[in-house]
Coordinates of C-alpha atoms and ligand atoms in Angstrom, one line a residue:
X231 CA -19.0 -19.0 34.5
X232 CA -21.7 -20.9 32.4
X233 CA -22.5 -17.6 30.5
X234 CA -19.9 -16.4 30.4
X235 CA -18.3 -19.2 28.4
X236 CA -21.2 -18.9 26.2
X237 CA -21.2 -15.4 25.7
X238 CA -18.0 -15.4 24.8
X239 CA -18.7 -18.5 22.3
X240 CA -21.2 -17.0 20.9
X241 CA -19.7 -14.1 20.3
X242 CA -16.7 -16.4 18.0
X243 CA -19.1 -18.0 16.5
X244 CA -21.1 -15.5 14.9
X245 CA -18.0 -13.3 13.8
X246 CA -16.7 -16.2 12.5
X247 CA -19.9 -16.7 10.4
X248 CA -19.9 -12.9 9.6
X249 CA -16.2 -14.0 8.3
X250 CA -17.2 -16.4 6.1
X251 CA -20.2 -14.6 4.8
X252 CA -17.6 -11.6 4.0
X253 CA -14.4 -13.6 2.5
X254 CA -17.4 -15.0 -0.3
X255 CA -18.4 -11.8 -0.8
X256 CA -14.5 -10.7 -1.3
X257 CA -14.3 -13.3 -4.0
X258 CA -12.0 -15.9 -1.5
X259 CA -14.1 -18.9 -1.1
X260 CA -11.6 -21.3 0.6
X261 CA -11.7 -18.6 3.2
X262 CA -15.2 -19.1 3.3
X263 CA -15.9 -22.6 3.3
X264 CA -12.6 -22.8 6.1
X265 CA -14.6 -19.8 8.0
X266 CA -17.9 -21.7 7.6
X267 CA -17.2 -24.7 9.2
X268 CA -15.5 -22.8 12.1
X269 CA -18.3 -21.5 12.9
X270 CA -20.2 -24.8 12.9
X271 CA -17.4 -26.5 14.8
X272 CA -17.9 -23.5 17.5
X273 CA -21.9 -23.4 17.7
X274 CA -21.3 -27.7 17.8
X275 CA -19.3 -27.2 21.0
X276 CA -20.9 -24.4 22.9
X277 CA -24.7 -26.6 22.2
X278 CA -22.9 -29.6 23.3
X279 CA -21.1 -27.2 26.4
X280 CA -24.8 -25.9 27.1
X281 CA -26.4 -29.1 26.7
X282 CA -24.2 -30.5 29.8
X283 CA -24.7 -27.9 31.6
X284 CA -28.7 -27.7 31.9
X285 CA -28.0 -31.7 32.3
X286 CA -26.4 -30.6 35.1
X287 CA -23.4 -32.9 34.5
X288 CA -21.1 -30.0 34.9
X289 CA -21.6 -29.6 38.6
X290 CA -18.8 -31.4 40.0
X291 CA -15.3 -29.7 42.2
X292 CA -13.2 -30.9 38.7
X293 CA -15.8 -29.5 36.1
X294 CA -16.4 -26.4 37.8
X295 CA -12.5 -25.5 37.8
X296 CA -12.0 -26.5 33.8
X297 CA -14.6 -23.8 33.8
X298 CA -13.7 -21.3 35.6
X299 CA -9.9 -21.7 33.9
X300 CA -12.0 -21.7 30.1
X301 CA -13.5 -18.9 30.8
X302 CA -10.9 -16.7 32.2
X303 CA -8.9 -18.0 29.6
X304 CA -10.7 -16.9 26.7
X305 CA -11.8 -13.9 28.9
X306 CA -8.2 -12.6 29.1
X307 CA -7.2 -13.9 25.1
X308 CA -9.8 -11.6 23.6
X309 CA -8.8 -9.0 26.7
X310 CA -5.0 -9.6 24.9
X311 CA -6.2 -8.9 21.7
X312 CA -7.1 -5.7 21.9
X313 CA -4.3 -4.4 24.6
X314 CA -1.3 -2.6 23.8
X315 CA 1.2 -5.4 23.5
X316 CA 4.5 -5.6 21.6
X317 CA 5.0 -2.1 21.2
X318 CA 8.1 -0.6 18.8
X319 CA 7.8 2.5 20.3
X320 CA 11.5 3.2 17.4
X321 CA 8.6 3.1 14.5
X322 CA 7.4 6.7 16.1
X323 CA 10.2 8.2 15.5
X324 CA 9.6 7.5 11.4
X325 CA 12.6 6.9 9.2
X326 CA 15.1 8.4 11.9
X327 CA 14.8 5.7 13.6
X328 CA 16.4 3.7 10.9
X329 CA 19.2 5.8 9.5
X330 CA 22.1 3.6 10.1
X331 CA 25.5 4.6 8.0
X332 CA 25.9 7.7 5.8
X333 CA 23.0 8.5 3.6
X334 CA 23.3 8.9 -0.7
X335 CA 20.8 11.2 -3.3
X336 CA 19.3 9.0 -5.9
X337 CA 19.3 10.2 -9.7
X338 CA 15.9 9.8 -11.1
X339 CA 17.7 8.6 -14.5
X340 CA 18.7 5.2 -12.1
X341 CA 14.4 4.2 -11.4
X342 CA 14.3 0.5 -13.6
X343 CA 11.9 2.4 -16.1
X344 CA 14.0 5.5 -16.9
X345 CA 16.7 2.8 -17.3
X346 CA 14.4 0.7 -19.5
X347 CA 13.0 4.0 -21.6
X348 CA 16.7 4.9 -22.8
X349 CA 17.1 0.8 -23.8
X350 CA 19.4 -0.5 -20.7
X351 CA 17.7 -4.1 -21.2
X352 CA 16.8 -3.7 -25.3
X353 CA 15.0 -2.2 -27.7
X354 CA 11.7 -4.0 -27.2
X355 CA 12.1 -4.8 -23.7
X356 CA 12.2 -0.3 -23.3
X357 CA 9.2 -0.5 -26.2
X358 CA 7.1 -3.2 -23.8
X359 CA 7.6 -0.9 -20.9
X360 CA 5.5 1.9 -22.1
X361 CA 3.1 -0.3 -24.7
X362 CA 1.7 -3.2 -22.0
X363 CA 1.0 -0.7 -19.3
X364 CA -1.5 0.4 -21.9
X365 CA -3.5 -2.6 -22.1
X366 CA -6.2 -2.2 -20.3
X367 CA -10.1 -1.5 -20.9
X368 CA -9.1 2.4 -21.1
X369 CA -7.1 1.7 -24.5
X370 CA -4.5 3.9 -22.0
X371 CA -6.3 6.7 -21.8
X372 CA -6.0 7.4 -17.6
X373 CA -1.9 7.6 -18.2
X374 CA -2.5 9.5 -21.4
X375 CA -4.4 12.1 -19.3
X376 CA -1.9 11.9 -16.2
X377 CA 0.9 12.3 -18.6
X378 CA -1.5 15.8 -19.9
X379 CA -1.4 17.1 -15.8
X380 CA 2.8 16.8 -16.2
X381 CA 2.2 20.3 -17.0
X382 CA 0.4 21.3 -14.6
X383 CA 2.6 20.2 -11.0
X384 CA 3.3 24.5 -10.9
X385 CA 2.1 27.1 -11.6
X386 CA 1.7 31.3 -10.7
X387 CA 0.7 32.0 -7.1
X388 CA -1.6 35.0 -5.8
X389 CA 0.5 37.9 -4.8
X390 CA -1.8 39.0 -1.7
X391 CA -1.1 35.8 0.8
X392 CA -4.4 35.0 3.1
X393 CA -3.9 35.7 6.3
X394 CA -4.8 32.3 8.9
X395 CA -3.7 30.3 11.9
X396 CA -1.1 28.1 11.0
X397 CA -3.6 25.1 12.7
X398 CA -6.8 26.6 10.5
X399 CA -4.7 26.6 7.6
X400 CA -4.0 23.3 7.9
X401 CA -7.3 22.0 9.0
X402 CA -8.5 23.4 5.8
X403 CA -5.6 22.0 3.5
X404 CA -6.7 18.3 4.5
X405 CA -10.5 19.1 4.3
X406 CA -9.5 20.3 0.5
X407 CA -7.5 16.7 0.0
X408 CA -10.4 14.8 1.0
X409 CA -13.1 16.9 -0.5
X410 CA -11.0 16.3 -3.9
X411 CA -10.9 12.7 -3.3
X412 CA -7.7 11.4 -1.1
X413 CA -8.4 8.8 1.5
X414 CA -5.6 10.0 3.5
X415 CA -3.4 12.8 4.2
X416 CA -0.8 13.8 6.1
X417 CA 1.9 16.8 7.2
X418 CA 5.9 16.6 7.2
X419 CA 9.0 18.0 6.3
X420 CA 10.9 17.1 2.8
X421 CA 13.5 14.9 4.2
X422 CA 16.1 15.9 1.2
X423 CA 17.3 12.3 1.3
X424 CA 14.1 11.5 -0.2
X425 CA 14.8 14.1 -3.1
X426 CA 15.8 12.9 -6.8
X427 CA 19.6 14.6 -7.1
X428 CA 17.9 14.7 -10.9
X429 CA 14.4 14.4 -12.7
X430 CA 14.7 12.4 -15.3
X431 CA 12.9 13.5 -19.3
X432 CA 10.6 11.5 -21.4
X433 CA 10.5 14.1 -24.0
X434 CA 14.1 14.4 -24.6
X435 CA 15.3 11.2 -23.5
X436 CA 14.9 8.9 -26.8
X437 CA 13.7 5.7 -26.5
X438 CA 15.4 3.4 -26.4
X439 CA 18.4 5.4 -27.2
X440 CA 20.9 6.2 -24.2
X441 CA 21.8 8.6 -22.8
X442 CA 19.4 9.5 -20.2
X443 CA 18.4 13.7 -20.4
X444 CA 18.2 15.0 -16.7
X445 CA 17.5 18.3 -15.1
X446 CA 19.0 19.2 -11.3
X447 CA 16.3 19.2 -8.4
X448 CA 16.2 21.8 -6.6
X449 CA 13.5 21.7 -4.3
X450 CA 13.0 24.6 -1.6
X451 CA 10.0 23.7 0.0
X452 CA 9.8 23.0 4.2
X453 CA 6.2 20.5 3.9
X454 CA 5.2 17.6 1.9
X455 CA 1.7 17.0 2.5
X456 CA 1.7 13.9 1.3
X457 CA -2.0 11.9 0.3
X458 CA -3.4 8.5 -0.4
X459 CA -5.8 6.9 -2.6
X460 CA -7.3 3.3 -2.4
X461 CA -7.4 1.0 -4.9
X462 CA -10.4 -1.3 -5.6
X463 CA -10.0 -4.7 -3.7
X464 CA -12.1 -6.5 -6.4
X465 CA -9.9 -4.9 -9.1
X466 CA -6.2 -5.9 -8.1
X467 CA -7.9 -9.5 -7.0
X468 CA -7.3 -9.8 -11.0
X469 CA -4.0 -9.5 -10.9
X470 CA -1.9 -11.6 -12.8
X471 CA -5.8 -13.6 -14.0
X472 CA -6.8 -13.6 -17.1
X473 CA -8.6 -11.0 -15.9
X474 CA -5.2 -9.2 -15.8
X475 CA -6.2 -5.8 -17.2
X476 CA -8.8 -5.1 -15.1
X477 CA -6.0 -4.7 -12.6
X478 CA -3.7 -2.0 -14.5
X479 CA -6.7 -0.6 -15.6
X480 CA -7.6 0.2 -11.3
X481 CA -3.7 1.1 -11.0
X482 CA -3.5 4.0 -14.3
X483 CA -7.2 5.1 -13.1
X484 CA -5.5 6.0 -9.2
X485 CA -2.9 7.2 -10.7
X486 CA -4.2 9.8 -12.7
X487 CA -7.1 10.5 -9.7
X488 CA -3.8 11.5 -7.7
X489 CA -2.3 13.3 -10.3
X490 CA -5.4 15.0 -10.2
X491 CA -6.0 15.5 -6.7
X492 CA -2.4 16.8 -5.9
X493 CA -1.9 19.2 -9.1
X494 CA -5.4 21.2 -7.6
X495 CA -4.3 20.7 -4.1
X496 CA -1.2 22.6 -5.8
X497 CA -3.0 25.1 -7.5
X498 CA -5.2 25.8 -4.2
X499 CA -2.0 27.0 -2.2
X500 CA -1.2 29.6 -4.6
X501 CA -4.2 30.7 -4.7
X502 CA -4.0 31.1 -1.3
X503 CA -1.0 33.2 -2.0
X504 CA 1.8 29.8 -1.2
X505 CA 4.1 28.1 -3.8
X506 CA 3.1 24.9 -3.7
X507 CA 3.8 21.6 -6.3
X508 CA 2.9 18.9 -7.2
X509 CA 4.4 15.1 -7.2
X510 CA 2.7 12.4 -9.3
X511 CA 4.1 9.7 -11.0
X512 CA 5.0 11.7 -15.0
X513 CA 5.9 14.8 -12.8
X514 CA 7.6 14.0 -8.9
X515 CA 11.0 14.9 -7.5
X516 CA 10.3 12.6 -4.0
X517 CA 10.1 9.3 -3.4
X518 CA 6.7 8.8 -2.0
X519 CA 6.6 6.5 0.4
X520 CA 9.4 6.9 3.1
X521 CA 8.1 11.4 2.8
X522 CA 4.5 8.9 4.0
X523 CA 5.8 7.0 6.2
X524 CA 7.2 10.5 8.2
X525 CA 3.4 12.2 7.7
X526 CA 2.0 9.5 10.2
X527 CA 0.3 7.5 6.8
X528 CA 1.2 3.9 7.6
X529 CA 4.8 2.0 8.0
X530 CA 7.1 0.1 5.0
X531 CA 6.1 -3.2 4.9
X532 CA 8.3 -6.3 3.7
X533 CA 7.5 -5.3 0.7
X534 CA 8.8 -2.0 1.0
X535 CA 5.8 0.5 0.5
X536 CA 3.4 1.7 2.7
X537 CA 1.2 -0.2 4.5
X538 CA -1.3 1.8 6.0
X539 CA -4.3 1.3 8.9
X540 CA -7.2 1.5 6.4
X541 CA -6.5 0.2 3.4
X542 CA -3.3 -2.1 4.4
X543 CA -0.8 -1.8 1.6
X544 CA -3.8 -1.1 -1.2
X545 CA -3.2 2.6 -1.4
X546 CA -0.9 4.5 -4.4
X547 CA 0.6 7.7 -3.7
X548 CA 1.5 11.1 -4.4
X549 CA 2.3 14.6 -2.6
X550 CA 2.3 18.4 -3.1
X551 CA 5.7 20.1 -1.7
X552 CA 5.4 23.6 -0.2
X553 CA 6.8 26.5 1.9
X554 CA 3.2 27.5 3.5
X555 CA 3.6 26.5 7.3
X556 CA 1.9 23.7 7.9
X557 CA 1.0 21.7 11.1
X558 CA 3.1 18.0 10.9
X559 CA 1.7 14.8 11.6
X560 CA 3.7 11.8 13.8
X561 CA 5.1 8.7 12.7
X562 CA 2.8 5.9 13.7
X563 CA 3.0 2.3 15.6
X564 CA 0.5 0.0 13.8
X565 CA 2.7 -3.1 14.5
X566 CA 3.7 -3.5 10.9
X567 CA 7.3 -3.9 11.5
X568 CA 6.7 -7.0 13.7
X569 CA 3.8 -8.6 12.2
X570 CA 6.6 -8.6 8.7
X571 CA 9.7 -9.9 10.3
X572 CA 7.4 -12.8 11.1
X573 CA 5.3 -12.7 8.0
X574 CA 7.4 -13.9 4.6
X575 CA 3.9 -14.1 2.7
X576 CA 4.8 -11.4 -0.1
X577 CA 8.7 -12.2 -0.7
X578 CA 7.6 -16.4 -1.0
X579 CA 5.0 -15.9 -3.4
X580 CA 7.0 -13.5 -5.3
X581 CA 7.8 -14.9 -9.2
X582 CA 11.0 -13.4 -9.4
X583 CA 12.3 -13.1 -6.1
X584 CA 12.3 -10.1 -6.0
X585 CA 12.3 -9.5 -2.1
X586 CA 14.7 -10.4 -0.1
X587 CA 14.2 -11.9 3.0
X588 CA 16.5 -9.8 5.4
X589 CA 16.9 -5.7 5.5
X590 CA 19.6 -4.0 4.8
X591 CA 21.2 -0.7 5.4
X592 CA 21.0 1.4 1.2
X593 CA 22.0 4.5 1.3
X594 CA 21.6 5.3 5.1
X595 CA 18.6 3.8 5.9
X596 CA 18.2 -0.2 7.5
X597 CA 15.0 -1.2 5.1
X598 CA 13.9 -4.2 3.1
X599 CA 15.5 -3.8 -0.2
X600 CA 13.3 -5.1 -3.3
X601 CA 15.4 -5.9 -6.9
X602 CA 14.0 -3.4 -8.9
X603 CA 16.0 -5.0 -11.9
X604 CA 14.1 -8.7 -11.5
X605 CA 10.9 -7.2 -10.8
X606 CA 10.8 -5.2 -13.3
X607 CA 12.2 -7.7 -16.3
X608 CA 8.9 -10.0 -14.9
X609 CA 7.0 -7.4 -16.0
X610 CA 8.0 -7.2 -19.0
X611 CA 7.9 -11.3 -19.6
X612 CA 4.1 -11.7 -20.2
X613 CA 1.3 -10.6 -21.9
X614 CA -0.3 -10.1 -17.9
X615 CA 2.5 -9.1 -15.9
X616 CA 3.1 -5.8 -16.3
X617 CA 1.7 -4.4 -13.2
X618 CA 2.2 -7.4 -11.3
X619 CA 0.8 -6.8 -7.9
X620 CA 1.1 -10.6 -6.1
X621 CA 3.0 -8.9 -3.3
X622 CA -0.1 -6.7 -2.4
X623 CA -2.2 -9.0 -2.7
X624 CA -1.2 -11.3 -0.9
X625 CA -0.2 -9.1 2.1
X626 CA -2.5 -10.2 4.5
X627 CA -3.2 -6.5 5.1
X628 CA -4.6 -6.3 2.3
X629 CA -8.5 -6.2 3.0
X630 CA -11.4 -4.8 1.5
X631 CA -13.4 -2.1 4.7
X632 CA -15.7 -4.7 5.8
X633 CA -16.7 -4.9 9.5
X634 CA -14.4 -8.4 10.7
X635 CA -11.2 -7.0 8.9
X636 CA -11.7 -2.9 10.7
X637 CA -11.9 -5.0 14.0
X638 CA -9.0 -7.2 13.1
X639 CA -7.0 -5.0 12.0
X640 CA -7.8 -2.5 15.1
X641 CA -6.2 -5.2 17.2
X642 CA -3.5 -5.9 14.6
X643 CA -2.1 -2.4 14.9
X644 CA -2.4 -2.3 18.6
X645 CA -1.3 -5.7 19.4
X646 CA 1.1 -8.6 18.6
X647 CA -1.5 -11.3 20.3
X648 CA -4.0 -10.4 17.9
X649 CA -0.7 -10.2 15.1
X650 CA 0.3 -13.7 15.3
X651 CA -3.7 -15.1 15.0
X652 CA -4.4 -12.7 12.0
X653 CA -1.5 -14.0 10.9
X654 CA -2.0 -18.0 11.1
X655 CA -5.6 -16.6 10.2
X656 CA -4.1 -15.5 6.9
X657 CA -2.4 -19.2 5.9
X658 CA -4.5 -21.6 7.3
X659 CA -7.6 -19.3 6.2
X660 CA -6.7 -17.6 2.8
X661 CA -4.0 -20.3 2.1
X662 CA 0.0 -20.2 1.8
X663 CA 0.6 -19.8 -1.9
X664 CA -1.3 -17.7 -4.5
X665 CA -2.6 -19.2 -7.8
X666 CA -1.4 -17.1 -10.8
X667 CA -1.3 -17.0 -14.6
X668 CA 1.1 -15.6 -17.0
X669 CA -0.2 -15.1 -20.6
X670 CA 2.0 -15.2 -23.8
X671 CA 3.7 -11.9 -25.1
X672 CA 1.3 -10.3 -27.8
X673 CA 2.5 -10.3 -31.3
X674 CA 2.0 -7.0 -31.9
X675 CA 2.1 -4.6 -29.6
X676 CA 0.5 -0.9 -30.1
X677 CA 2.7 2.4 -29.2
X678 CA 0.8 4.5 -26.4
X679 CA -0.3 8.3 -27.6
X680 CA 1.6 9.8 -25.5
X681 CA 4.6 8.5 -26.8
X682 CA 4.3 9.2 -30.6
X683 CA 6.3 12.6 -30.4
X684 CA 9.2 10.8 -28.6
X685 CA 12.4 9.8 -30.5
X686 CA 11.9 6.2 -31.9
Ligands
B12_1000 C1 10.9 3.2 -10.0 C2 9.5 2.7 -9.5 C3 8.8 1.3 -9.2 C4 9.8 -0.2 -10.0 C5 11.2 0.2 -8.9 C6 11.1 -0.6 -7.6 C7 12.0 0.1 -6.7 N1 12.6 -0.6 -5.1 O1 12.5 1.4 -7.4 C8 9.1 -1.7 -9.9 C9 8.8 -2.0 -11.3 C10 9.8 -2.9 -9.8 C11 7.8 -0.5 -8.7 C12 7.5 -1.8 -8.5 C13 6.3 -1.5 -8.0 N2 5.7 -0.2 -7.2 CO1 7.1 1.2 -7.8 N3 7.3 3.3 -8.1 C14 8.2 3.6 -8.3 C15 8.3 5.0 -8.2 C16 7.7 5.6 -9.2 C17 10.1 4.7 -8.5 C18 10.6 4.5 -6.8 C19 12.3 4.9 -6.9 O2 12.4 6.0 -7.1 N4 13.1 3.8 -7.2 C20 14.0 3.7 -6.8 C21 15.2 3.8 -5.2 C22 14.3 5.1 -4.8 O3 14.3 3.0 -4.8 P1 14.8 1.9 -3.6 O4 16.1 2.5 -2.7 O5 14.6 0.8 -3.4 O6 13.7 2.4 -2.4 C23 12.8 2.4 -2.6 C24 11.8 2.1 -1.0 O7 12.8 0.9 0.1 C25 11.5 3.7 -0.4 N5 12.5 4.1 0.2 C26 13.4 4.6 -0.3 N6 14.3 5.1 0.6 C27 13.4 4.2 2.0 C28 14.5 5.1 2.9 C29 13.3 4.7 4.0 C30 13.5 4.9 5.8 C31 12.0 4.2 3.9 C32 10.8 3.4 4.9 C33 11.6 3.3 2.5 C34 12.7 4.5 1.6 O8 11.1 4.4 -1.8 C35 11.7 3.8 -3.1 C36 10.2 3.6 -3.9 O9 9.4 2.9 -2.9 C37 8.0 5.4 -6.8 C38 7.0 6.4 -7.2 C39 8.1 7.5 -6.1 N7 8.4 8.7 -6.1 O10 8.6 6.9 -4.1 C40 6.4 4.1 -7.6 C41 6.1 2.8 -5.9 C42 6.5 3.3 -5.1 N8 5.9 2.2 -6.2 C43 4.8 1.5 -5.9 C44 3.8 0.4 -6.3 C45 2.3 0.4 -5.1 C46 4.1 -1.0 -6.6 C47 4.0 -2.3 -7.2 C48 2.7 -2.6 -6.2 C49 2.9 -1.8 -8.7 C50 1.8 -1.8 -9.0 N9 1.1 -2.4 -9.6 O11 1.2 -1.0 -8.8 C51 5.4 -2.3 -7.0 C52 5.8 -3.1 -5.7 C53 7.1 -3.9 -6.4 C54 7.3 -3.7 -4.8 N10 7.7 -5.1 -3.9 O12 8.6 -3.0 -4.5 C55 4.0 2.8 -5.1 C56 4.2 2.1 -3.3 C57 2.6 2.5 -2.6 C58 2.9 2.6 -1.4 N11 1.5 2.2 -0.8 O13 3.5 2.8 -1.0 C59 4.9 4.1 -5.5 C60 5.2 4.6 -4.4 C61 3.8 4.6 -6.6 C62 2.8 5.4 -6.3 N12 2.7 7.1 -6.7 O14 1.7 5.0 -5.6 N13 8.1 0.5 -9.2

């Protein structure tokens, strides 16, 4: 029993030390200091135990009995961290498992950005919606590039289709998506409930002056290829600090990466002889997150967007729809529903309180809702609040891909025991509150290039 206790204790002490060093590297010094303290305490306890054992102080029957209980307890606890415990089979049904009541279509003109564009919140906020997003280290160039890819989502289909089996072509497309830069790829069928009824047009809907101009959506494709791209941990860490521009720049960059990946992938499918359309931030006909849930990329978190096993919520999404026959992926149960029901760090830390605590039935699905107007108005209320990503930053699933975190999420995606441990580590080591600072709005705001040709 001595070797079991010292062995497991030693592994925990080393793991905690590794955790502490990782925390310093990821710029969370409080967690690093506490981790260091915990590893020293553990090492000290193991040292005392080893000393007492070698001196023969633990040879009595009671001491032996206690050692058995402690040793077995430690072993069972460690195994329980990785056993499939507390699974939610309903998650394996994806969005179908969340259906409740009658679904309703959503018009893209009613998203909060597009309402702001045509002046729903006044002329100043409609301009800020464009100007503030471009206040990044790249002077908003990525956003201009994405806008240029607005008209590259469709194209000519090659007349002779390549003959390949469904399995071969699916593997080929996934390989190509990764080659182009996607970190995650999954395939599902297009769900009509998550397709906009109409598309909003920036060019024809005059800035600050309603009404919105829209075109009906007629998406006939059967399959959707969902693409995820990781955002840099360090850059997202800077959200709502004096270095917020870096975080904003990373958002623009990832949007551009995905616009490029989705447009080129759609083009490749058309080259194979099948119709395909890219959907990216400046030209999309679908809600990305629920499709990604069905494609097995992850699950919806309390903050309403997708949490993945690989990067947590720190991913952006785009997609390609096609009539090419593909092999579908299946939704996953990685423990997010259970975790988020017991963790409210994102809603508690949302400055405009835009994340309600309870799930609600919204347009036919029981899911976590978001008060988008509150979120958006906070974005345009400061010099560094545009693109606020605090709910993502504080999410315990948002960790860099260091070894210690990979091990923790391997367990969390399987076992309820690891999920509870992880939550308490988040609260005790990283803290319950996130620190942020709002900067004043700039006096002059310059409109970005892409808006220059629109009516003002
Ligand atoms: C408009 C918009 C916003 C608006 C409004 C959000 C809203 N809920 O409407 C505002 C400004 C608030 C916003 C903020 C953010 N957004 Co936003 N947003 C969008 C956008 C462009 C359109 C969403 C939309 O049509 N909303 C209107 C209706 C549909 O909203 P809703 O009823 O609340 O439904 C939302 C979800 O619940 C989900 N959904 C709808 N039906 C169903 C059904 C089921 C079963 C499920 C599970 C989910 C689900 O889809 C909607 C968007 O997430 C999408 C891109 C896209 N096409 O999906 C990105 C998108 C959702 N945003 C994204 C992100 C990352 C953010 C921010 C973190 C900002 C940032 N810095 O990056 C914050 C997070 C705020 C929050 N907690 O939600 C990512 C999410 C990536 C992910 N991991 O899932 C997306 C997909 C953009 C992208 N291409 O990557 N966003």
